[in-house]
């Protein structure tokens, strides 16, 4: 074992890190830029994962990536306890929703007629084979959807075009106004306008309107907790989560929404109707009726009626799939001057490792996965995380509310990686996929660009944001490399999967994938 592993801990932590950074800077200069940490230098790649290292001409890089054995890992057979919902349970819930809607519409139409209010009524469908139902039934102990789940692309397509039959405030906005039971709401926010849209087949999606142009960066003087929410960040985060093979972000699609025909004319919420107005430029606008940005200055406007936004598929209702919100141990201070313990104590993780539920199982490793995901998108606003209660301590973390990502392509906020750098732990599957995404034939920026081309609002990310993903990925691997040098592979890299479901691929095989 190299003596460096024993010498390094004797140095003061700050001095040690500065020394390592100097070494890395020298290495970068030798290579004329960012030096890629090669996985083979500090952990072994088994023959299962192939040896291709040169770019393959032609074909889909994204297709080759998803055909790679690392993206075909077996999971145990799913029994009833491994699935979030049962079909009979969900169908009964669905039928009750339909009946309630029909009763509500009958009463509302009668009241509207008396008040001389025009109501747009759309025909609704009861479809047991709806893609959103299949998506909900596919949620398991391991992820929100399987790698080959055909319901997800179908749901994305439907969210882009399906008729909207209802619009309302989300539950957390209602909770802030005291209009619903706050104990049933996972995480109230209220900072930025978002709406719940109901589709013709009763699918529900959260709509976040465009607040910032693609080429605008977050102003330098903005604190993370007052940053804009970006609809394109929600879309890009879903695609990145899928590329990393976490599958913990619900499906998100972009859509041009007619704010008059698809929100104002179909909403039955008088509070929402009351915040619509026509701007001096003759555009239809509306604003949030909440605790914070509740003025016309913060309105979003169509052009004159059409407005870009992201649609995020709703998860199953809390009444049939309860989930809880848990404070992130690496929560940031939400004051202008305060600092949390992890920001001043480099040994903070030693304390966390002693506490339930982080002292066993995968919870801490899942937080580290989440920190890597947040670092890549530049999201500093992960104050809580959510889990489905059915799966207990071993359930995966939901990567929700990603709209504050992709704000600054020119800055890499290393503090987001504190869970990784302080705990020096990572899942082997996560590490291998990150390394794979540095290779020319699977380069992260390239597969992200290809994946995002399928969204109707493309381009979703500008080129500087795509290139920032490659740069940040290098930095994640460097943090892991420093940990391995200090502690050794066995302490840092956790074995967490079984075996691939497909045979090893050669460069020729991968070239055939379309």
Coordinates of C-alpha atoms in Angstrom, one line a residue:
X1 CA 0.0 0.0 0.0
X2 CA 1.5 3.4 -0.9
X3 CA 3.0 5.2 2.1
X4 CA 1.1 8.4 1.0
X5 CA -2.0 7.0 2.5
X6 CA -0.4 6.9 6.0
X7 CA 1.4 10.3 5.7
X8 CA -1.5 12.3 4.4
X9 CA -3.7 12.2 7.6
X10 CA -0.7 13.6 9.6
X11 CA -1.0 16.9 7.7
X12 CA -3.5 19.6 8.7
X13 CA -6.6 19.1 6.6
X14 CA -6.4 22.5 4.9
X15 CA -2.7 22.2 4.1
X16 CA -3.2 18.7 2.8
X17 CA -6.0 19.8 0.4
X18 CA -4.0 22.8 -0.8
X19 CA -1.1 20.4 -1.5
X20 CA -3.3 18.1 -3.5
X21 CA -4.8 20.9 -5.5
X22 CA -1.4 22.2 -6.5
X23 CA -0.5 18.7 -7.7
X24 CA -3.7 18.6 -9.7
X25 CA -3.0 22.0 -11.2
X26 CA 0.4 20.9 -12.3
X27 CA -1.2 17.8 -13.9
X28 CA -3.7 19.9 -15.7
X29 CA -0.9 22.1 -17.2
X30 CA 0.9 19.0 -18.5
X31 CA -2.3 18.1 -20.4
X32 CA -3.2 21.6 -21.5
X33 CA -6.3 21.8 -19.5
X34 CA -8.5 19.6 -17.2
X35 CA -6.8 16.2 -16.6
X36 CA -9.3 13.3 -16.6
X37 CA -8.8 11.1 -13.6
X38 CA -8.7 7.6 -15.1
X39 CA -10.6 5.0 -13.0
X40 CA -8.1 2.3 -13.9
X41 CA -5.5 4.3 -11.9
X42 CA -7.2 3.8 -8.6
X43 CA -9.8 1.1 -8.9
X44 CA -10.2 -1.9 -11.2
X45 CA -12.7 -2.1 -14.0
X46 CA -13.9 -5.7 -14.3
X47 CA -13.9 -7.2 -17.9
X48 CA -17.8 -7.1 -17.8
X49 CA -17.8 -3.4 -18.7
X50 CA -15.8 -3.6 -21.9
X51 CA -12.7 -1.8 -23.0
X52 CA -13.7 0.6 -25.7
X53 CA -12.0 4.0 -25.2
X54 CA -12.1 5.6 -28.6
X55 CA -15.1 7.5 -30.0
X56 CA -17.3 5.4 -32.3
X57 CA -18.4 7.2 -35.5
X58 CA -22.1 7.4 -36.3
X59 CA -25.1 6.3 -34.5
X60 CA -26.6 7.5 -31.2
X61 CA -24.3 8.1 -28.3
X62 CA -27.3 8.0 -26.0
X63 CA -28.4 4.7 -27.4
X64 CA -24.9 3.2 -26.9
X65 CA -24.8 4.6 -23.4
X66 CA -28.1 2.9 -22.4
X67 CA -27.0 -0.3 -24.1
X68 CA -23.9 -0.5 -22.0
X69 CA -23.8 -3.2 -19.4
X70 CA -23.6 -0.7 -16.6
X71 CA -27.1 0.4 -17.6
X72 CA -28.3 -3.2 -17.6
X73 CA -27.8 -4.2 -13.9
X74 CA -30.0 -6.9 -12.5
X75 CA -32.3 -6.0 -9.6
X76 CA -34.0 -8.6 -7.4
X77 CA -37.4 -9.8 -8.6
X78 CA -40.1 -7.3 -7.5
X79 CA -42.6 -8.7 -5.0
X80 CA -45.6 -6.9 -3.6
X81 CA -43.6 -5.2 -0.9
X82 CA -41.1 -3.9 -3.5
X83 CA -43.8 -2.1 -5.4
X84 CA -45.2 1.2 -4.2
X85 CA -48.8 0.5 -5.4
X86 CA -51.0 -2.4 -6.4
X87 CA -53.1 -2.1 -9.5
X88 CA -56.5 -2.7 -7.8
X89 CA -55.7 0.0 -5.1
X90 CA -54.7 2.6 -7.8
X91 CA -57.7 1.9 -10.0
X92 CA -60.1 2.3 -7.1
X93 CA -58.4 5.6 -6.2
X94 CA -58.7 6.7 -9.8
X95 CA -62.4 5.9 -10.0
X96 CA -63.1 7.9 -6.9
X97 CA -61.2 10.9 -8.4
X98 CA -63.3 10.6 -11.6
X99 CA -66.6 10.5 -9.6
X100 CA -65.6 13.4 -7.5
X101 CA -64.6 15.5 -10.6
X102 CA -68.0 14.8 -12.3
X103 CA -69.9 15.8 -9.2
X104 CA -67.8 19.0 -8.8
X105 CA -68.2 19.9 -12.5
X106 CA -72.0 19.5 -12.3
X107 CA -72.2 21.8 -9.2
X108 CA -69.8 24.3 -10.7
X109 CA -71.6 24.5 -14.0
X110 CA -74.9 25.2 -12.3
X111 CA -73.3 27.9 -10.1
X112 CA -71.5 29.5 -13.1
X113 CA -74.8 29.6 -15.1
X114 CA -76.5 31.5 -12.2
X115 CA -73.6 33.9 -12.0
X116 CA -73.4 34.3 -15.8
X117 CA -69.8 33.0 -15.9
X118 CA -68.5 31.2 -19.0
X119 CA -67.1 27.8 -18.2
X120 CA -65.1 25.8 -20.7
X121 CA -66.0 22.1 -20.3
X122 CA -63.9 19.4 -21.8
X123 CA -64.8 15.7 -22.2
X124 CA -62.9 13.6 -19.8
X125 CA -61.8 10.0 -20.3
X126 CA -61.5 7.0 -18.0
X127 CA -58.5 5.1 -19.3
X128 CA -57.2 2.2 -17.2
X129 CA -54.2 2.0 -19.6
X130 CA -53.2 5.7 -19.2
X131 CA -49.5 6.3 -19.3
X132 CA -49.5 8.1 -16.0
X133 CA -51.2 5.2 -14.3
X134 CA -48.5 2.9 -15.7
X135 CA -45.8 5.3 -14.4
X136 CA -47.3 5.2 -10.9
X137 CA -47.6 1.4 -11.0
X138 CA -43.9 1.2 -12.1
X139 CA -42.5 2.9 -9.0
X140 CA -40.5 0.4 -6.9
X141 CA -38.2 0.3 -4.0
X142 CA -35.3 1.0 -6.3
X143 CA -36.4 3.9 -8.6
X144 CA -39.4 5.9 -9.9
X145 CA -39.3 3.9 -13.2
X146 CA -37.3 1.0 -14.7
X147 CA -34.8 1.6 -17.4
X148 CA -37.0 0.1 -20.1
X149 CA -40.3 1.5 -18.9
X150 CA -42.3 2.4 -22.1
X151 CA -44.8 4.4 -20.1
X152 CA -42.3 7.2 -19.4
X153 CA -41.7 8.3 -23.1
X154 CA -45.4 7.9 -23.7
X155 CA -46.2 10.1 -20.7
X156 CA -43.7 12.7 -21.8
X157 CA -45.3 12.9 -25.2
X158 CA -48.8 13.2 -23.8
X159 CA -47.9 16.0 -21.4
X160 CA -46.7 18.0 -24.4
X161 CA -50.0 18.0 -26.1
X162 CA -52.9 16.6 -24.1
X163 CA -55.9 18.8 -23.5
X164 CA -55.9 20.6 -20.1
X165 CA -59.3 20.4 -18.3
X166 CA -58.4 22.1 -15.0
X167 CA -55.9 24.5 -13.4
X168 CA -55.4 25.2 -9.8
X169 CA -52.8 26.3 -7.2
X170 CA -50.6 23.5 -5.9
X171 CA -51.2 22.2 -2.4
X172 CA -48.2 24.0 -0.9
X173 CA -49.5 27.3 -2.1
X174 CA -52.9 26.5 -0.6
X175 CA -51.2 25.5 2.7
X176 CA -49.5 28.9 2.9
X177 CA -52.8 30.6 2.6
X178 CA -54.4 28.3 5.2
X179 CA -56.7 26.7 2.7
X180 CA -55.7 23.1 3.3
X181 CA -54.2 20.8 5.9
X182 CA -50.5 21.7 6.1
X183 CA -49.7 18.3 7.7
X184 CA -50.5 16.7 4.4
X185 CA -48.1 18.9 2.5
X186 CA -44.6 17.7 2.0
X187 CA -42.7 21.0 1.5
X188 CA -44.4 24.4 1.3
X189 CA -42.5 27.1 -0.5
X190 CA -44.6 29.9 -2.0
X191 CA -41.6 31.8 -3.5
X192 CA -42.5 31.2 -7.1
X193 CA -45.7 30.6 -9.0
X194 CA -46.5 27.1 -10.0
X195 CA -49.8 25.5 -10.9
X196 CA -51.4 22.0 -10.9
X197 CA -52.8 21.2 -14.4
X198 CA -55.2 18.4 -14.8
X199 CA -55.2 16.6 -18.2
X200 CA -58.1 15.0 -20.1
X201 CA -57.3 11.5 -18.9
X202 CA -56.9 12.8 -15.3
X203 CA -53.1 12.9 -15.4
X204 CA -51.8 15.8 -13.2
X205 CA -48.6 17.8 -13.9
X206 CA -47.0 20.7 -12.1
X207 CA -46.6 23.7 -14.4
X208 CA -43.6 26.1 -13.8
X209 CA -43.6 29.1 -16.2
X210 CA -40.5 30.6 -17.8
X211 CA -39.0 33.2 -15.6
X212 CA -35.5 33.6 -17.2
X213 CA -34.1 33.5 -20.7
X214 CA -31.7 30.6 -21.6
X215 CA -28.7 32.8 -22.0
X216 CA -29.1 34.7 -18.7
X217 CA -27.1 33.8 -15.7
X218 CA -28.2 34.3 -12.1
X219 CA -27.0 37.7 -10.9
X220 CA -23.9 37.5 -8.8
X221 CA -25.5 39.3 -5.9
X222 CA -28.5 36.9 -5.6
X223 CA -28.6 34.5 -2.7
X224 CA -29.5 30.9 -3.6
X225 CA -32.7 31.1 -1.6
X226 CA -34.1 34.1 -3.7
X227 CA -32.8 32.8 -7.1
X228 CA -35.2 32.4 -10.0
X229 CA -36.9 29.1 -10.7
X230 CA -36.1 28.1 -14.3
X231 CA -38.5 25.9 -16.2
X232 CA -35.6 24.6 -18.5
X233 CA -33.7 23.6 -15.4
X234 CA -36.5 21.2 -14.4
X235 CA -36.5 19.7 -17.9
X236 CA -32.7 19.3 -18.0
X237 CA -32.6 17.9 -14.5
X238 CA -34.9 15.0 -15.5
X239 CA -32.7 14.1 -18.5
X240 CA -29.5 14.3 -16.4
X241 CA -31.0 12.1 -13.6
X242 CA -32.0 9.5 -16.3
X243 CA -28.5 9.6 -17.9
X244 CA -26.9 9.1 -14.4
X245 CA -29.2 6.1 -14.0
X246 CA -30.6 7.4 -10.7
X247 CA -34.2 7.6 -12.1
X248 CA -35.4 9.7 -9.0
X249 CA -36.8 12.7 -10.9
X250 CA -40.4 12.4 -12.1
X251 CA -40.8 12.8 -15.9
X252 CA -40.7 16.4 -17.1
X253 CA -41.5 17.9 -20.5
X254 CA -41.6 21.3 -21.9
X255 CA -44.8 22.8 -23.3
X256 CA -46.1 26.1 -24.8
X257 CA -49.3 26.8 -22.7
X258 CA -52.1 29.1 -23.7
X259 CA -52.5 31.0 -20.4
X260 CA -56.0 32.1 -21.4
X261 CA -57.5 28.9 -22.9
X262 CA -55.5 26.4 -20.8
X263 CA -55.4 28.1 -17.4
X264 CA -57.9 31.0 -17.0
X265 CA -60.8 29.5 -18.8
X266 CA -60.5 26.1 -17.2
X267 CA -59.8 27.0 -13.6
X268 CA -62.5 26.8 -11.0
X269 CA -60.4 28.6 -8.4
X270 CA -61.6 32.2 -7.9
X271 CA -58.3 33.2 -6.3
X272 CA -56.5 32.1 -9.4
X273 CA -58.9 33.9 -11.7
X274 CA -58.5 37.1 -9.7
X275 CA -54.7 37.4 -10.5
X276 CA -55.1 37.5 -14.3
X277 CA -54.8 40.9 -16.0
X278 CA -53.8 42.4 -19.4
X279 CA -50.5 44.1 -19.5
X280 CA -49.8 47.5 -21.3
X281 CA -48.4 45.4 -24.2
X282 CA -51.7 43.6 -24.4
X283 CA -50.3 40.3 -23.2
X284 CA -52.2 38.1 -20.8
X285 CA -50.4 37.9 -17.4
X286 CA -50.9 36.4 -14.0
X287 CA -49.0 36.4 -10.7
X288 CA -48.8 34.4 -7.5
X289 CA -51.1 35.0 -4.6
X290 CA -48.8 33.9 -1.8
X291 CA -46.7 35.2 1.0
X292 CA -43.7 36.5 -1.0
X293 CA -43.8 37.5 -4.7
X294 CA -47.4 38.4 -4.8
X295 CA -47.4 41.6 -6.9
X296 CA -47.9 42.4 -10.6
X297 CA -44.2 43.2 -10.9
X298 CA -43.5 39.5 -10.5
X299 CA -46.2 38.4 -13.0
X300 CA -45.5 36.0 -15.9
X301 CA -47.0 37.0 -19.3
X302 CA -47.9 35.2 -22.4
X303 CA -47.0 36.5 -25.9
X304 CA -49.8 37.5 -26.1
X305 CA -51.2 34.2 -24.7
X306 CA -48.6 31.6 -25.2
X307 CA -46.1 30.9 -22.4
X308 CA -43.2 28.5 -22.1
X309 CA -43.2 26.2 -19.1
X310 CA -42.2 22.8 -17.7
X311 CA -44.7 20.1 -16.9
X312 CA -43.6 17.7 -14.1
X313 CA -45.7 14.5 -13.7
X314 CA -47.3 14.3 -10.3
X315 CA -46.4 11.4 -8.0
X316 CA -49.2 9.3 -6.6
X317 CA -51.4 11.1 -4.0
X318 CA -50.2 11.2 -0.4
X319 CA -53.3 9.4 0.7
X320 CA -52.3 6.2 -1.2
X321 CA -48.5 6.7 -1.3
X322 CA -47.4 8.7 1.8
X323 CA -44.0 10.3 1.7
X324 CA -42.1 12.4 4.3
X325 CA -39.8 15.3 4.1
X326 CA -36.6 15.1 6.0
X327 CA -34.1 18.0 6.6
X328 CA -30.9 17.5 4.7
X329 CA -28.0 17.2 7.2
X330 CA -26.0 19.5 4.8
X331 CA -28.8 22.1 4.9
X332 CA -27.7 25.7 4.2
X333 CA -28.3 28.7 6.3
X334 CA -31.3 30.6 5.0
X335 CA -30.2 33.9 6.5
X336 CA -27.8 36.5 5.1
X337 CA -25.1 35.9 7.7
X338 CA -25.6 32.5 9.3
X339 CA -23.5 29.4 8.8
X340 CA -24.3 25.7 9.4
X341 CA -22.0 23.4 11.3
X342 CA -20.9 21.5 8.2
X343 CA -19.7 24.7 6.7
X344 CA -17.2 25.3 9.5
X345 CA -16.4 21.7 10.6
X346 CA -14.6 19.5 8.1
X347 CA -15.2 16.5 10.3
X348 CA -19.0 17.0 10.3
X349 CA -19.6 13.7 8.6
X350 CA -18.0 11.8 11.4
X351 CA -20.9 12.9 13.6
X352 CA -23.5 12.2 11.0
X353 CA -22.2 8.6 10.5
X354 CA -23.1 8.0 14.2
X355 CA -26.7 9.1 13.9
X356 CA -29.8 7.2 12.8
X357 CA -30.6 6.6 9.9
X358 CA -27.2 7.5 8.5
X359 CA -25.3 4.9 10.6
X360 CA -26.4 2.0 8.5
X361 CA -27.9 1.1 5.1
X362 CA -27.8 3.3 2.0
X363 CA -29.3 6.6 3.3
X364 CA -25.9 8.4 3.5
X365 CA -24.8 7.0 0.1
X366 CA -28.0 8.2 -1.4
X367 CA -27.4 11.7 0.0
X368 CA -24.0 11.6 -1.6
X369 CA -25.6 10.6 -4.9
X370 CA -27.9 13.6 -4.5
X371 CA -25.0 15.9 -3.8
X372 CA -23.3 14.8 -7.0
X373 CA -26.5 15.4 -9.0
X374 CA -26.9 18.8 -7.4
X375 CA -23.3 19.8 -8.0
X376 CA -23.6 18.9 -11.7
X377 CA -26.7 21.1 -12.1
X378 CA -25.5 23.8 -9.7
X379 CA -28.4 23.5 -7.3
X380 CA -27.6 25.0 -3.8
X381 CA -31.2 24.8 -2.6
X382 CA -31.6 21.2 -1.4
X383 CA -32.7 21.9 2.2
X384 CA -34.9 18.8 2.5
X385 CA -35.3 15.5 0.8
X386 CA -38.3 13.2 0.5
X387 CA -38.8 9.4 0.7
X388 CA -41.8 7.1 0.3
X389 CA -42.7 5.9 3.8
X390 CA -43.5 2.4 2.5
X391 CA -39.9 1.6 1.7
X392 CA -38.6 2.8 5.1
X393 CA -34.9 3.6 5.6
X394 CA -33.8 1.7 2.5
X395 CA -36.0 3.7 0.1
X396 CA -34.4 5.9 -2.5
X397 CA -34.4 9.7 -2.2
X398 CA -36.7 11.7 -4.5
X399 CA -34.8 14.4 -6.5
X400 CA -37.7 17.0 -6.6
X401 CA -37.7 20.7 -7.2
X402 CA -34.7 21.2 -9.4
X403 CA -35.7 24.6 -10.9
X404 CA -32.9 26.5 -9.2
X405 CA -30.3 24.5 -11.1
X406 CA -28.4 25.6 -14.2
X407 CA -28.3 29.2 -13.0
X408 CA -24.5 29.8 -13.5
X409 CA -22.5 28.0 -16.1
X410 CA -19.4 30.0 -15.2
X411 CA -19.2 29.0 -11.6
X412 CA -18.8 25.6 -9.9
X413 CA -20.0 25.7 -6.3
X414 CA -17.8 23.1 -4.6
X415 CA -19.6 23.4 -1.3
X416 CA -22.5 21.4 -2.8
X417 CA -20.1 18.4 -2.8
X418 CA -19.6 18.6 0.9
X419 CA -21.3 15.2 1.6
X420 CA -18.9 13.5 -0.8
X421 CA -15.7 15.4 0.2
X422 CA -16.4 15.1 4.0
X423 CA -17.7 11.5 4.1
X424 CA -15.4 10.1 1.4
X425 CA -17.9 7.5 0.4
X426 CA -19.5 6.6 -3.0
X427 CA -21.4 3.8 -4.5
X428 CA -19.4 1.8 -7.0
X429 CA -22.2 1.8 -9.6
X430 CA -22.3 5.6 -9.3
X431 CA -18.6 6.0 -9.7
X432 CA -18.3 3.7 -12.7
X433 CA -21.1 5.5 -14.5
X434 CA -19.5 8.9 -13.8
X435 CA -16.2 7.6 -15.2
X436 CA -18.0 6.2 -18.3
X437 CA -19.5 9.6 -19.0
X438 CA -16.0 11.1 -19.3
X439 CA -15.1 8.8 -22.2
X440 CA -15.3 10.4 -25.7
X441 CA -17.9 7.9 -27.0
X442 CA -20.3 8.7 -24.0
X443 CA -19.3 12.3 -23.1
X444 CA -21.8 13.7 -20.7
X445 CA -22.4 17.0 -22.6
X446 CA -23.0 15.0 -25.9
X447 CA -25.5 12.6 -24.5
X448 CA -27.3 15.4 -22.6
X449 CA -27.5 17.4 -25.8
X450 CA -28.9 14.4 -27.7
X451 CA -31.4 13.6 -24.9
X452 CA -32.7 17.2 -24.7
X453 CA -33.2 17.4 -28.5
X454 CA -36.4 15.4 -28.0
X455 CA -38.1 18.2 -26.0
X456 CA -40.4 20.6 -27.9
X457 CA -38.8 23.6 -26.3
X458 CA -35.3 22.8 -27.4
X459 CA -32.6 24.1 -27.1
X460 CA -33.1 23.5 -23.3
X461 CA -29.5 24.4 -22.3
X462 CA -27.0 26.7 -23.9
X463 CA -23.6 25.3 -25.0
X464 CA -21.8 26.9 -22.0
X465 CA -24.2 25.0 -19.6
X466 CA -23.5 21.7 -21.5
X467 CA -19.8 22.2 -21.3
X468 CA -20.0 23.0 -17.6
X469 CA -21.4 19.5 -17.0
X470 CA -18.1 18.0 -18.4
X471 CA -16.0 20.3 -16.3
X472 CA -18.0 19.6 -13.1
X473 CA -17.9 15.8 -13.7
X474 CA -14.1 16.0 -13.8
X475 CA -14.1 17.8 -10.4
X476 CA -16.4 15.1 -8.9
X477 CA -13.9 12.4 -9.9
X478 CA -11.0 14.4 -8.5
X479 CA -12.7 14.6 -5.1
X480 CA -13.1 10.8 -5.2
X481 CA -9.5 10.4 -6.3
X482 CA -8.3 12.5 -3.3
X483 CA -10.4 10.4 -0.9
X484 CA -9.0 7.1 -2.4
X485 CA -5.4 8.4 -2.1
X486 CA -6.0 9.3 1.6
X487 CA -8.1 6.3 2.7
X488 CA -7.8 3.5 0.1
X489 CA -10.4 2.0 -2.2
X490 CA -12.0 -0.3 0.3
X491 CA -12.9 2.6 2.6
X492 CA -14.3 4.9 -0.1
X493 CA -15.9 2.7 -2.8
X494 CA -19.0 0.7 -1.8
X495 CA -20.0 -2.4 -3.8
X496 CA -23.7 -2.0 -4.4
X497 CA -24.9 -4.1 -7.4
X498 CA -25.0 -7.6 -8.5
X499 CA -24.4 -8.3 -12.2
X500 CA -25.3 -7.1 -15.7
X501 CA -28.2 -8.6 -17.6
X502 CA -26.4 -8.4 -20.9
X503 CA -23.2 -9.8 -22.3
X504 CA -20.1 -7.5 -22.5
X505 CA -20.2 -5.3 -25.6
X506 CA -17.4 -4.6 -28.0
X507 CA -16.9 -1.4 -30.0
X508 CA -18.5 -3.2 -33.0
X509 CA -21.6 -4.2 -31.0
X510 CA -22.1 -0.7 -29.7
X511 CA -21.7 0.8 -33.2
X512 CA -24.8 -1.2 -34.2
X513 CA -27.0 0.3 -31.6
X514 CA -29.5 2.9 -32.9

